[in-house]
Amino acid sequence: MVLGERGGWDKNESRYCGVETEYGADMPNLLSFNISSASFDFILAPLMDPTYRPSLMEENKAASCVPPFAGSDLVLSPSQWSSHVVGKISSWIDLDSEDETLRKDSETTLKQEIAWATHLSVQACLLPSPKGTSCANYARCVNQILQGTSNIQLWLRIPLVKTDDDSMDLSADHLDDSWELWNSFRLLCEHHSQLSVALDVLSSLPSANSLGRWFGESVRAAIIHTDSFLTNARGYPCLSKRHQKLINGFFNHSIQIVISGKPVHKLPKACMDSAANQVINNNKNAQHPLGSYLEYVGYLYQKMDPLPEQERFELGYRDVLQSPLQPLMDNLEAQTYETFEKDTMKYIQYQRAICKALLDRVPDEEASTFDIVLMVVGAGRGPLVRASLQAAEETGRKLKVYAVEKNPNAVVTLHSLVKLEGWENVVTIVSCDMRHWDAPEKADILVSELLGSFGDNELSPECLDGAQRFLKQDGISIPSSYTSFIQPLTASKIHNDVKSHKDVAHFETAYVVKLHNVARLAPSQPVFTFTHPDHSTMKSNQRYKKLKFKMPSDTGSAIVHGFAGYFDATLYKDVHLGIEPSTTTPNMFSWFTIFFPLRTPICIRPDSPLEVHFWRCCGSNKVWYEWCVASPCPSPIHNSNGRSYWVGL
Amino acid sequence: MVLGERGGWDKNESRYCGVETEYGADMPNLLSFNISSASFDFILAPLMDPTYRPSLMEENKAASCVPPFAGSDLVLSPSQWSSHVVGKISSWIDLDSEDETLRKDSETTLKQEIAWATHLSVQACLLPSPKGTSCANYARCVNQILQGTSNIQLWLRIPLVKTDDDSMDLSADHLDDSWELWNSFRLLCEHHSQLSVALDVLSSLPSANSLGRWFGESVRAAIIHTDSFLTNARGYPCLSKRHQKLINGFFNHSIQIVISGKPVHKLPKACMDSAANQVINNNKNAQHPLGSYLEYVGYLYQKMDPLPEQERFELGYRDVLQSPLQPLMDNLEAQTYETFEKDTMKYIQYQRAICKALLDRVPDEEASTFDIVLMVVGAGRGPLVRASLQAAEETGRKLKVYAVEKNPNAVVTLHSLVKLEGWENVVTIVSCDMRHWDAPEKADILVSELLGSFGDNELSPECLDGAQRFLKQDGISIPSSYTSFIQPLTASKIHNDVKSHKDVAHFETAYVVKLHNVARLAPSQPVFTFTHPDHSTMKSNQRYKKLKFKMPSDTGSAIVHGFAGYFDATLYKDVHLGIEPSTTTPNMFSWFTIFFPLRTPICIRPDSPLEVHFWRCCGSNKVWYEWCVASPCPSPIHNSNGRSYWVGL
């Protein structure tokens, strides 16, 4: 039984809720709750007797070849094992103990349990938390399992703990920040994609910044202990506001909730009987002892805001890497034009900007006599032509429009649009690359939309340098400027997807991606700015920027997998357009974020700022970016000479 | 003219000595000194007018396409350019300046000069020191040159500076340790093999530990300033003891000396005339103004101790990576036996150990009656059989020898040896793998030499486990134990050789190598120990060791490319044999060091110890090592499941 339905979002893993059980629990009975209304979807079940120790077996010399497994694989059906059980590895194991016997017992048992779980076709196993601050031998053993042939998912149990920096004693050997433990473990296991985290949620929570880091990590489950629940006025379990917010975050990031522990809330008998869903089910046993906790989690799930339509539409794009468009080298396809033209918000902003420019350009008294020459460069299938004409109508200005477009396929549509709309006397269509067009007259206003997710990355600067030839000395360019921004990210999933190509080139390529399972570690900062028109004599489109990012001091350490890139454009005066998170234009969907990866993820601490360098380089037939981290530890310079990724001129 | 000849060592680059010149120096004349006796082999010459600035050219609009080069390429012959000139890039360039014009001028000039140097076929160019503590833009530009098609060697000039930790102000932005600058630069340039260091040697020197780091780096030249020289009693230049020691180190590591600066020693006229080499040359101009400095460097070169014969023989093996032998899986070839049998010192130690064991085993009074059963397991072509029989003769003990050998080719030689030496009544040859031999009686003494560079890495433990079956309960194994050792290294050249394979597997393989251009960063520490015989019931040949290395506090930071591995074996009681540097058996050459690489080099600081984990893992048909760094920053676990490197059983 799932927690609920959420409009259109039926593939979210987090609608399944699990329960942690002890060894010897009656699994068939537990799973039979499934047919009742309030029931768990899966159980976290130990697979082996917790008193078993290989060394004791050998000492007893008793049947040492037959491990004392929990029972037979016949207890459940194969589909139940694989769909409703997560194997729980014995929690006593401690591969980094000083006690060699315990260490060896732990290794033997871990491998036996994983083998048994694999035999059962269990999809995932929960690994107990590392016991101390050191975990190298544990990680070595887990890594051997991961590098083997098994496809099993391993969830490392990590308590959600971070003490404040103020109280942190650097010399002490206790656990200050459980993220550090996870980070060591996963670095030792080389960011293996089958290794994830199951977070133990306790009654006290670290700061929001510290919690935020986990949304960029591969977290599969959050185990909530019954003693983390509060009691509401009617005696039912509930969670603090901060816990609720966290759980909502888990739901949004496809993290499954697991309830663990003994019931600590004594429900009033009357309430239980009167519960609506109990009326139709007379079987007394149907309510699981932890049912009220499950019901509360289900309540939280159901009261989430439904996803907006655009978000639902974009679900399939979350964290999926796409190559950026190269509209200068390649001609866009009809479908691409179609998608972009639907972005109403973008054209509303353009129309507002054009209106203001028209009013500034021609005073009211000359409105009927002055013919403004407006050129749309990169007219595509005409949306900016339409916005321009609507702006002219709105302001009562007279326009003469040139629509310049290099894609001959789009020009076909443009011609039919002009006929259809009766624009023949106003709009001249020019089928030509703006960089080479020999214009018959100069323009008052140049309108273009050549921006990529990173602003200049579709070569708007180079194109407008060419078009500037036919703009009057005092003419207006819309946009008048644009700036790119970057921000350091934790992005485990994206990192693993880039890594799966097993080459350097993919780590030196920028990707367009709808970011979702990421942690944004510091506010974004501006990188490169271009202004149009630019009449300076020694102009260059090369750029170089050094940036220093500092994480909030309560975050703790974090890992940086790369950088999110955004842009913000000033169309005209106060009319802007952009995707930079703090100033983003709402309800606009033409641009996803751009992502610049790092070949080797870099660990940063709040006290040591991240120094990043970005270059925009220009060659005779291409433009490319290079980037590196200079501090706390220098990375190689990425994409030297544009060897892996470039944009063709 | 070279500095001198050193027995057999005529390929050492460091016998060439250079001189740094100013722009406009008369290069043909300077090089004509070459025909005289005391002359420099090459010149470090600026290639471009130091007053040139691209931005000034553009402002003047004067012939901006023709850079004002030093002169024509016809000044010297092509072979002179390529053999006797190192191009000196203009020292004013500063790519990390806050001044954008200077930054752009620097980039343009650097690229023009490298292009000109490439045109001249100059083999190397000297890059000026980075000006501040930041060098990312400089490194980006140099990296673009390196990643391009040019084969030119680039020497980054680095002053040999390190202030003491005590006086170090962490918040200050000045240069504490020039190694850090080099480290950042080369990390940004991805350890490029064409990028090296030219060290500026000043009058004061950092500590020996700090200097030692450089011998693991790619240092090509050491530039000694005339004002670093002292004056001897006769008025001639000389160097301090510490400088002399450093220069000897440079000679030993093929680092070329360059003299720089104005002559600051006024030589007594009489002395100059009477100098032996001046008598035969009457040309007054033949003595270069810096000739006396060159003569002193030549004097230091010539007074070096000649290389011992064994060292000369091994010159060709320096820093060359070899795969370790797999004598268990593969049969050794005659040539390999031949080489090892020449290692007299090894057999002297074995004979000493066997003598002591024989004396302990049989008291004098039973010497003539007691037949000691001695088995040589892995007899090869018989050297240990000979050592055993000589020990018996030396001690007056009676022996019955079994020579067990699995390689049928070696057994052929053994048979003929037995006949040749008349050992028929004493020695029984057994053509069999010791792990499977069904021995007719049990042995008093088991003699073996199955050790690899890392002790157990040729599977001595597994072989002796098999042989132990036919050792008497109180029998003696020679060796009785062996221990492996590791030590962290800076080893740029080796790292680059491993990297050149462009795969992970080569970074997860151990190599046998005669280490030379390396820096040993901390004393070695023991890793795994095996003792024979081992009668415990639950024995295992798996091992796990955690090690913490701490660098001497005056070293500064350093980079770790991997670990040198050694062994020390106790043959019997106080007779040992090994290659661990602090206890190494002298004049023994059977074993080079073993080297375990790190996939990503790790920077360490004296205040943060290096924590390393090593595992010896055993499978059903192979044995392998896994290793990782856990601190200061976790590395991936190398060679998981022996996926890249293993030893077959």
PDB file of N, CA and C in Angstrom, chain A residues 58 96 103-104 134 136-137 139-140 143-144 147-148 184 187-188 190 538 540 544 546 599 611 613 615 617 624 626 628-630 634-637 640-641 643, chain B residues 58 96 103-104 134 136-137 139-140 143-144 147-148 184 187-188 190 538 540 544 546 599 611 613 615 617 624 626 628-630 634-637 640-641 643:
ATOM      1  N   GLU A  58      33.706 -22.421  14.644  1.00  0.00           N
ATOM      2  CA  GLU A  58      34.916 -23.208  14.409  1.00  0.00           C
ATOM      3  C   GLU A  58      35.402 -23.834  15.696  1.00  0.00           C
ATOM      4  N   ASP A  96      36.564  -2.598  11.683  1.00  0.00           N
ATOM      5  CA  ASP A  96      37.711  -1.774  12.050  1.00  0.00           C
ATOM      6  C   ASP A  96      38.008  -1.846  13.536  1.00  0.00           C
ATOM      7  N   ARG A 103      37.167  -8.680  14.023  1.00  0.00           N
ATOM      8  CA  ARG A 103      37.341  -8.158  12.667  1.00  0.00           C
ATOM      9  C   ARG A 103      37.154  -9.271  11.640  1.00  0.00           C
ATOM     10  N   LYS A 104      37.761 -10.425  11.931  1.00  0.00           N
ATOM     11  CA  LYS A 104      37.661 -11.531  10.978  1.00  0.00           C
ATOM     12  C   LYS A 104      36.254 -12.108  10.939  1.00  0.00           C
ATOM     13  N   SER A 134      37.145   5.518  12.037  1.00  0.00           N
ATOM     14  CA  SER A 134      37.950   4.889  10.992  1.00  0.00           C
ATOM     15  C   SER A 134      37.104   3.810  10.325  1.00  0.00           C
ATOM     16  N   ALA A 136      38.329   2.143   7.080  1.00  0.00           N
ATOM     17  CA  ALA A 136      39.019   1.691   5.869  1.00  0.00           C
ATOM     18  C   ALA A 136      38.845   0.195   5.606  1.00  0.00           C
ATOM     19  N   ASN A 137      38.921  -0.616   6.644  1.00  0.00           N
ATOM     20  CA  ASN A 137      38.810  -2.054   6.403  1.00  0.00           C
ATOM     21  C   ASN A 137      37.376  -2.432   6.030  1.00  0.00           C
ATOM     22  N   ALA A 139      35.320  -0.429   4.485  1.00  0.00           N
ATOM     23  CA  ALA A 139      35.154   0.044   3.112  1.00  0.00           C
ATOM     24  C   ALA A 139      35.841  -0.898   2.123  1.00  0.00           C
ATOM     25  N   ARG A 140      37.008  -1.422   2.504  1.00  0.00           N
ATOM     26  CA  ARG A 140      37.715  -2.348   1.609  1.00  0.00           C
ATOM     27  C   ARG A 140      36.854  -3.576   1.329  1.00  0.00           C
ATOM     28  N   ASN A 143      33.829  -2.630  -0.717  1.00  0.00           N
ATOM     29  CA  ASN A 143      34.271  -2.344  -2.080  1.00  0.00           C
ATOM     30  C   ASN A 143      34.520  -3.637  -2.861  1.00  0.00           C
ATOM     31  N   GLN A 144      35.064  -4.650  -2.182  1.00  0.00           N
ATOM     32  CA  GLN A 144      35.258  -5.938  -2.853  1.00  0.00           C
ATOM     33  C   GLN A 144      33.914  -6.507  -3.307  1.00  0.00           C
ATOM     34  N   GLN A 147      32.709  -4.316  -6.265  1.00  0.00           N
ATOM     35  CA  GLN A 147      33.467  -4.516  -7.499  1.00  0.00           C
ATOM     36  C   GLN A 147      33.254  -5.929  -8.049  1.00  0.00           C
ATOM     37  N   GLY A 148      32.606  -6.775  -7.257  1.00  0.00           N
ATOM     38  CA  GLY A 148      32.308  -8.126  -7.724  1.00  0.00           C
ATOM     39  C   GLY A 148      31.140  -8.105  -8.701  1.00  0.00           C
ATOM     40  N   SER A 184      34.347   9.611   3.704  1.00  0.00           N
ATOM     41  CA  SER A 184      35.518   8.727   3.665  1.00  0.00           C
ATOM     42  C   SER A 184      35.152   7.397   3.030  1.00  0.00           C
ATOM     43  N   LEU A 187      34.595   7.712  -0.723  1.00  0.00           N
ATOM     44  CA  LEU A 187      35.830   7.967  -1.474  1.00  0.00           C
ATOM     45  C   LEU A 187      36.655   6.687  -1.571  1.00  0.00           C
ATOM     46  N   LEU A 188      36.715   5.949  -0.453  1.00  0.00           N
ATOM     47  CA  LEU A 188      37.447   4.682  -0.476  1.00  0.00           C
ATOM     48  C   LEU A 188      36.820   3.716  -1.480  1.00  0.00           C
ATOM     49  N   GLU A 190      35.368   4.631  -4.143  1.00  0.00           N
ATOM     50  CA  GLU A 190      35.429   5.227  -5.477  1.00  0.00           C
ATOM     51  C   GLU A 190      34.080   5.693  -5.994  1.00  0.00           C
ATOM     52  N   MET A 538      39.561  48.113 -28.675  1.00  0.00           N
ATOM     53  CA  MET A 538      40.351  46.905 -28.437  1.00  0.00           C
ATOM     54  C   MET A 538      39.518  45.817 -27.788  1.00  0.00           C
ATOM     55  N   SER A 540      37.525  42.429 -26.899  1.00  0.00           N
ATOM     56  CA  SER A 540      37.823  41.009 -27.035  1.00  0.00           C
ATOM     57  C   SER A 540      36.715  40.252 -26.320  1.00  0.00           C
ATOM     58  N   TYR A 544      38.267  36.232 -18.257  1.00  0.00           N
ATOM     59  CA  TYR A 544      38.927  35.462 -17.194  1.00  0.00           C
ATOM     60  C   TYR A 544      38.387  35.944 -15.869  1.00  0.00           C
ATOM     61  N   LYS A 546      38.292  35.061 -11.530  1.00  0.00           N
ATOM     62  CA  LYS A 546      38.680  34.290 -10.343  1.00  0.00           C
ATOM     63  C   LYS A 546      37.590  34.494  -9.306  1.00  0.00           C
ATOM     64  N   ARG A 599      36.768  16.776 -12.599  1.00  0.00           N
ATOM     65  CA  ARG A 599      37.266  15.410 -12.824  1.00  0.00           C
ATOM     66  C   ARG A 599      37.413  14.668 -11.509  1.00  0.00           C
ATOM     67  N   GLU A 611      38.474  28.364  -4.206  1.00  0.00           N
ATOM     68  CA  GLU A 611      38.865  29.339  -5.227  1.00  0.00           C
ATOM     69  C   GLU A 611      38.771  28.682  -6.593  1.00  0.00           C
ATOM     70  N   HIS A 613      38.643  29.232 -10.940  1.00  0.00           N
ATOM     71  CA  HIS A 613      38.991  30.097 -12.069  1.00  0.00           C
ATOM     72  C   HIS A 613      38.236  29.628 -13.311  1.00  0.00           C
ATOM     73  N   TRP A 615      37.706  30.546 -17.527  1.00  0.00           N
ATOM     74  CA  TRP A 615      38.168  31.282 -18.698  1.00  0.00           C
ATOM     75  C   TRP A 615      37.191  31.085 -19.861  1.00  0.00           C
ATOM     76  N   CYS A 617      37.695  31.287 -23.764  1.00  0.00           N
ATOM     77  CA  CYS A 617      38.791  31.382 -24.717  1.00  0.00           C
ATOM     78  C   CYS A 617      38.222  31.390 -26.130  1.00  0.00           C
ATOM     79  N   TRP A 624      35.600  28.283 -26.346  1.00  0.00           N
ATOM     80  CA  TRP A 624      35.472  27.248 -25.315  1.00  0.00           C
ATOM     81  C   TRP A 624      35.752  27.828 -23.942  1.00  0.00           C
ATOM     82  N   GLU A 626      37.587  27.073 -20.139  1.00  0.00           N
ATOM     83  CA  GLU A 626      38.466  26.243 -19.314  1.00  0.00           C
ATOM     84  C   GLU A 626      38.136  26.599 -17.870  1.00  0.00           C
ATOM     85  N   CYS A 628      39.136  25.541 -13.462  1.00  0.00           N
ATOM     86  CA  CYS A 628      39.910  24.772 -12.493  1.00  0.00           C
ATOM     87  C   CYS A 628      39.582  25.247 -11.093  1.00  0.00           C
ATOM     88  N   VAL A 629      39.938  24.414 -10.141  1.00  0.00           N
ATOM     89  CA  VAL A 629      39.928  24.821  -8.742  1.00  0.00           C
ATOM     90  C   VAL A 629      41.375  25.113  -8.365  1.00  0.00           C
ATOM     91  N   ALA A 630      41.638  26.235  -7.716  1.00  0.00           N
ATOM     92  CA  ALA A 630      43.004  26.574  -7.325  1.00  0.00           C
ATOM     93  C   ALA A 630      43.230  26.326  -5.839  1.00  0.00           C
ATOM     94  N   PRO A 634      44.716  22.403  -5.756  1.00  0.00           N
ATOM     95  CA  PRO A 634      44.551  22.664  -7.191  1.00  0.00           C
ATOM     96  C   PRO A 634      44.098  21.422  -7.969  1.00  0.00           C
ATOM     97  N   SER A 635      43.149  21.636  -8.864  1.00  0.00           N
ATOM     98  CA  SER A 635      42.718  20.583  -9.794  1.00  0.00           C
ATOM     99  C   SER A 635      43.492  20.773 -11.094  1.00  0.00           C
ATOM    100  N   PRO A 636      43.460  19.783 -11.985  1.00  0.00           N
ATOM    101  CA  PRO A 636      43.991  20.069 -13.321  1.00  0.00           C
ATOM    102  C   PRO A 636      43.118  21.145 -13.980  1.00  0.00           C
ATOM    103  N   ILE A 637      43.689  21.873 -14.923  1.00  0.00           N
ATOM    104  CA  ILE A 637      42.879  22.809 -15.693  1.00  0.00           C
ATOM    105  C   ILE A 637      42.056  21.976 -16.677  1.00  0.00           C
ATOM    106  N   SER A 640      41.611  22.041 -21.609  1.00  0.00           N
ATOM    107  CA  SER A 640      42.677  22.869 -22.184  1.00  0.00           C
ATOM    108  C   SER A 640      42.554  22.908 -23.704  1.00  0.00           C
ATOM    109  N   ASN A 641      42.668  24.096 -24.261  1.00  0.00           N
ATOM    110  CA  ASN A 641      42.528  24.304 -25.711  1.00  0.00           C
ATOM    111  C   ASN A 641      41.174  23.833 -26.254  1.00  0.00           C
ATOM    112  N   ARG A 643      39.893  20.961 -25.815  1.00  0.00           N
ATOM    113  CA  ARG A 643      40.113  19.631 -26.387  1.00  0.00           C
ATOM    114  C   ARG A 643      38.899  18.717 -26.257  1.00  0.00           C
TER     115      ARG A 643
ATOM    116  N   GLU B  58      50.473  48.145 -30.455  1.00  0.00           N
ATOM    117  CA  GLU B  58      49.160  48.448 -31.031  1.00  0.00           C
ATOM    118  C   GLU B  58      48.851  49.928 -30.923  1.00  0.00           C
ATOM    119  N   ASP B  96      49.302  36.628 -13.839  1.00  0.00           N
ATOM    120  CA  ASP B  96      48.343  36.697 -12.737  1.00  0.00           C
ATOM    121  C   ASP B  96      48.306  38.081 -12.103  1.00  0.00           C
ATOM    122  N   ARG B 103      48.493  41.575 -18.046  1.00  0.00           N
ATOM    123  CA  ARG B 103      48.133  40.160 -18.155  1.00  0.00           C
ATOM    124  C   ARG B 103      48.012  39.757 -19.619  1.00  0.00           C
ATOM    125  N   LYS B 104      47.345  40.613 -20.391  1.00  0.00           N
ATOM    126  CA  LYS B 104      47.148  40.268 -21.806  1.00  0.00           C
ATOM    127  C   LYS B 104      48.466  40.367 -22.586  1.00  0.00           C
ATOM    128  N   SER B 134      49.683  33.245  -6.437  1.00  0.00           N
ATOM    129  CA  SER B 134      48.647  32.709  -7.307  1.00  0.00           C
ATOM    130  C   SER B 134      49.236  32.531  -8.698  1.00  0.00           C
ATOM    131  N   ALA B 136      47.285  30.582 -11.375  1.00  0.00           N
ATOM    132  CA  ALA B 136      46.343  29.793 -12.177  1.00  0.00           C
ATOM    133  C   ALA B 136      46.300  30.239 -13.641  1.00  0.00           C
ATOM    134  N   ASN B 137      46.330  31.535 -13.885  1.00  0.00           N
ATOM    135  CA  ASN B 137      46.231  31.984 -15.276  1.00  0.00           C
ATOM    136  C   ASN B 137      47.525  31.686 -16.030  1.00  0.00           C
ATOM    137  N   ALA B 139      49.490  29.159 -15.321  1.00  0.00           N
ATOM    138  CA  ALA B 139      49.450  27.711 -15.538  1.00  0.00           C
ATOM    139  C   ALA B 139      48.501  27.355 -16.676  1.00  0.00           C
ATOM    140  N   ARG B 140      47.371  28.068 -16.773  1.00  0.00           N
ATOM    141  CA  ARG B 140      46.412  27.787 -17.844  1.00  0.00           C
ATOM    142  C   ARG B 140      47.067  28.027 -19.198  1.00  0.00           C
ATOM    143  N   ASN B 143      49.762  25.459 -19.802  1.00  0.00           N
ATOM    144  CA  ASN B 143      49.108  24.176 -20.084  1.00  0.00           C
ATOM    145  C   ASN B 143      48.595  24.123 -21.519  1.00  0.00           C
ATOM    146  N   GLN B 144      48.072  25.236 -22.014  1.00  0.00           N
ATOM    147  CA  GLN B 144      47.624  25.266 -23.411  1.00  0.00           C
ATOM    148  C   GLN B 144      48.792  24.996 -24.354  1.00  0.00           C
ATOM    149  N   GLN B 147      49.692  21.233 -23.940  1.00  0.00           N
ATOM    150  CA  GLN B 147      48.694  20.329 -24.531  1.00  0.00           C
ATOM    151  C   GLN B 147      48.660  20.476 -26.048  1.00  0.00           C
ATOM    152  N   GLY B 148      49.333  21.503 -26.556  1.00  0.00           N
ATOM    153  CA  GLY B 148      49.397  21.684 -27.999  1.00  0.00           C
ATOM    154  C   GLY B 148      50.372  20.699 -28.624  1.00  0.00           C
ATOM    155  N   SER B 184      51.377  23.714  -7.009  1.00  0.00           N
ATOM    156  CA  SER B 184      50.135  24.219  -7.602  1.00  0.00           C
ATOM    157  C   SER B 184      50.233  24.236  -9.125  1.00  0.00           C
ATOM    158  N   LEU B 187      50.138  20.727 -10.603  1.00  0.00           N
ATOM    159  CA  LEU B 187      48.822  20.089 -10.482  1.00  0.00           C
ATOM    160  C   LEU B 187      47.865  20.692 -11.505  1.00  0.00           C
ATOM    161  N   LEU B 188      47.922  22.018 -11.649  1.00  0.00           N
ATOM    162  CA  LEU B 188      47.064  22.670 -12.638  1.00  0.00           C
ATOM    163  C   LEU B 188      47.403  22.165 -14.043  1.00  0.00           C
ATOM    164  N   GLU B 190      48.446  19.231 -14.670  1.00  0.00           N
ATOM    165  CA  GLU B 190      48.203  17.794 -14.717  1.00  0.00           C
ATOM    166  C   GLU B 190      49.487  16.968 -14.782  1.00  0.00           C
ATOM    167  N   MET B 538      44.585 -22.048  13.413  1.00  0.00           N
ATOM    168  CA  MET B 538      43.725 -21.182  12.607  1.00  0.00           C
ATOM    169  C   MET B 538      44.533 -20.181  11.789  1.00  0.00           C
ATOM    170  N   SER B 540      46.304 -18.063   8.888  1.00  0.00           N
ATOM    171  CA  SER B 540      45.847 -17.495   7.631  1.00  0.00           C
ATOM    172  C   SER B 540      46.982 -16.650   7.088  1.00  0.00           C
ATOM    173  N   TYR B 544      46.477  -7.522   7.380  1.00  0.00           N
ATOM    174  CA  TYR B 544      45.949  -6.159   7.291  1.00  0.00           C
ATOM    175  C   TYR B 544      46.771  -5.275   8.207  1.00  0.00           C
ATOM    176  N   LYS B 546      47.542  -1.058   9.306  1.00  0.00           N
ATOM    177  CA  LYS B 546      47.302   0.385   9.224  1.00  0.00           C
ATOM    178  C   LYS B 546      48.579   1.088   9.673  1.00  0.00           C
ATOM    179  N   ARG B 599      46.868   6.314  -7.500  1.00  0.00           N
ATOM    180  CA  ARG B 599      46.192   6.805  -8.704  1.00  0.00           C
ATOM    181  C   ARG B 599      46.193   8.321  -8.750  1.00  0.00           C
ATOM    182  N   GLU B 611      47.957   8.499   6.707  1.00  0.00           N
ATOM    183  CA  GLU B 611      47.493   7.188   7.181  1.00  0.00           C
ATOM    184  C   GLU B 611      47.278   6.273   5.986  1.00  0.00           C
ATOM    185  N   HIS B 613      46.681   2.193   4.526  1.00  0.00           N
ATOM    186  CA  HIS B 613      46.225   0.840   4.849  1.00  0.00           C
ATOM    187  C   HIS B 613      46.689  -0.120   3.758  1.00  0.00           C
ATOM    188  N   TRP B 615      46.554  -4.304   2.595  1.00  0.00           N
ATOM    189  CA  TRP B 615      45.961  -5.619   2.799  1.00  0.00           C
ATOM    190  C   TRP B 615      46.684  -6.656   1.943  1.00  0.00           C
ATOM    191  N   CYS B 617      45.516 -10.128   0.508  1.00  0.00           N
ATOM    192  CA  CYS B 617      44.284 -10.900   0.361  1.00  0.00           C
ATOM    193  C   CYS B 617      44.579 -12.201  -0.366  1.00  0.00           C
ATOM    194  N   TRP B 624      46.779 -11.242  -3.631  1.00  0.00           N
ATOM    195  CA  TRP B 624      46.985  -9.876  -4.127  1.00  0.00           C
ATOM    196  C   TRP B 624      47.028  -8.895  -2.960  1.00  0.00           C
ATOM    197  N   GLU B 626      45.837  -5.001  -1.630  1.00  0.00           N
ATOM    198  CA  GLU B 626      45.030  -3.801  -1.839  1.00  0.00           C
ATOM    199  C   GLU B 626      45.646  -2.722  -0.948  1.00  0.00           C
ATOM    200  N   CYS B 628      45.349   1.738   0.256  1.00  0.00           N
ATOM    201  CA  CYS B 628      44.691   3.028   0.141  1.00  0.00           C
ATOM    202  C   CYS B 628      45.310   4.012   1.115  1.00  0.00           C
ATOM    203  N   VAL B 629      45.033   5.271   0.877  1.00  0.00           N
ATOM    204  CA  VAL B 629      45.339   6.315   1.843  1.00  0.00           C
ATOM    205  C   VAL B 629      44.025   6.678   2.523  1.00  0.00           C
ATOM    206  N   ALA B 630      44.009   6.749   3.850  1.00  0.00           N
ATOM    207  CA  ALA B 630      42.770   7.091   4.564  1.00  0.00           C
ATOM    208  C   ALA B 630      42.793   8.534   5.040  1.00  0.00           C
ATOM    209  N   PRO B 634      40.950  10.578   1.891  1.00  0.00           N
ATOM    210  CA  PRO B 634      40.867   9.180   1.451  1.00  0.00           C
ATOM    211  C   PRO B 634      41.046   9.027  -0.064  1.00  0.00           C
ATOM    212  N   SER B 635      41.835   8.047  -0.435  1.00  0.00           N
ATOM    213  CA  SER B 635      41.973   7.671  -1.847  1.00  0.00           C
ATOM    214  C   SER B 635      41.007   6.528  -2.126  1.00  0.00           C
ATOM    215  N   PRO B 636      40.760   6.188  -3.387  1.00  0.00           N
ATOM    216  CA  PRO B 636      40.040   4.941  -3.631  1.00  0.00           C
ATOM    217  C   PRO B 636      40.885   3.774  -3.127  1.00  0.00           C
ATOM    218  N   ILE B 637      40.245   2.669  -2.808  1.00  0.00           N
ATOM    219  CA  ILE B 637      40.989   1.466  -2.473  1.00  0.00           C
ATOM    220  C   ILE B 637      41.522   0.890  -3.780  1.00  0.00           C
ATOM    221  N   SER B 640      41.076  -3.536  -5.966  1.00  0.00           N
ATOM    222  CA  SER B 640      40.018  -4.297  -5.307  1.00  0.00           C
ATOM    223  C   SER B 640      39.865  -5.664  -5.977  1.00  0.00           C
ATOM    224  N   ASN B 641      39.797  -6.699  -5.147  1.00  0.00           N
ATOM    225  CA  ASN B 641      39.692  -8.083  -5.635  1.00  0.00           C
ATOM    226  C   ASN B 641      40.854  -8.490  -6.534  1.00  0.00           C
ATOM    227  N   ARG B 643      41.889  -6.925  -9.081  1.00  0.00           N
ATOM    228  CA  ARG B 643      41.415  -6.782 -10.458  1.00  0.00           C
ATOM    229  C   ARG B 643      42.519  -6.368 -11.429  1.00  0.00           C
TER     230      ARG B 643
END
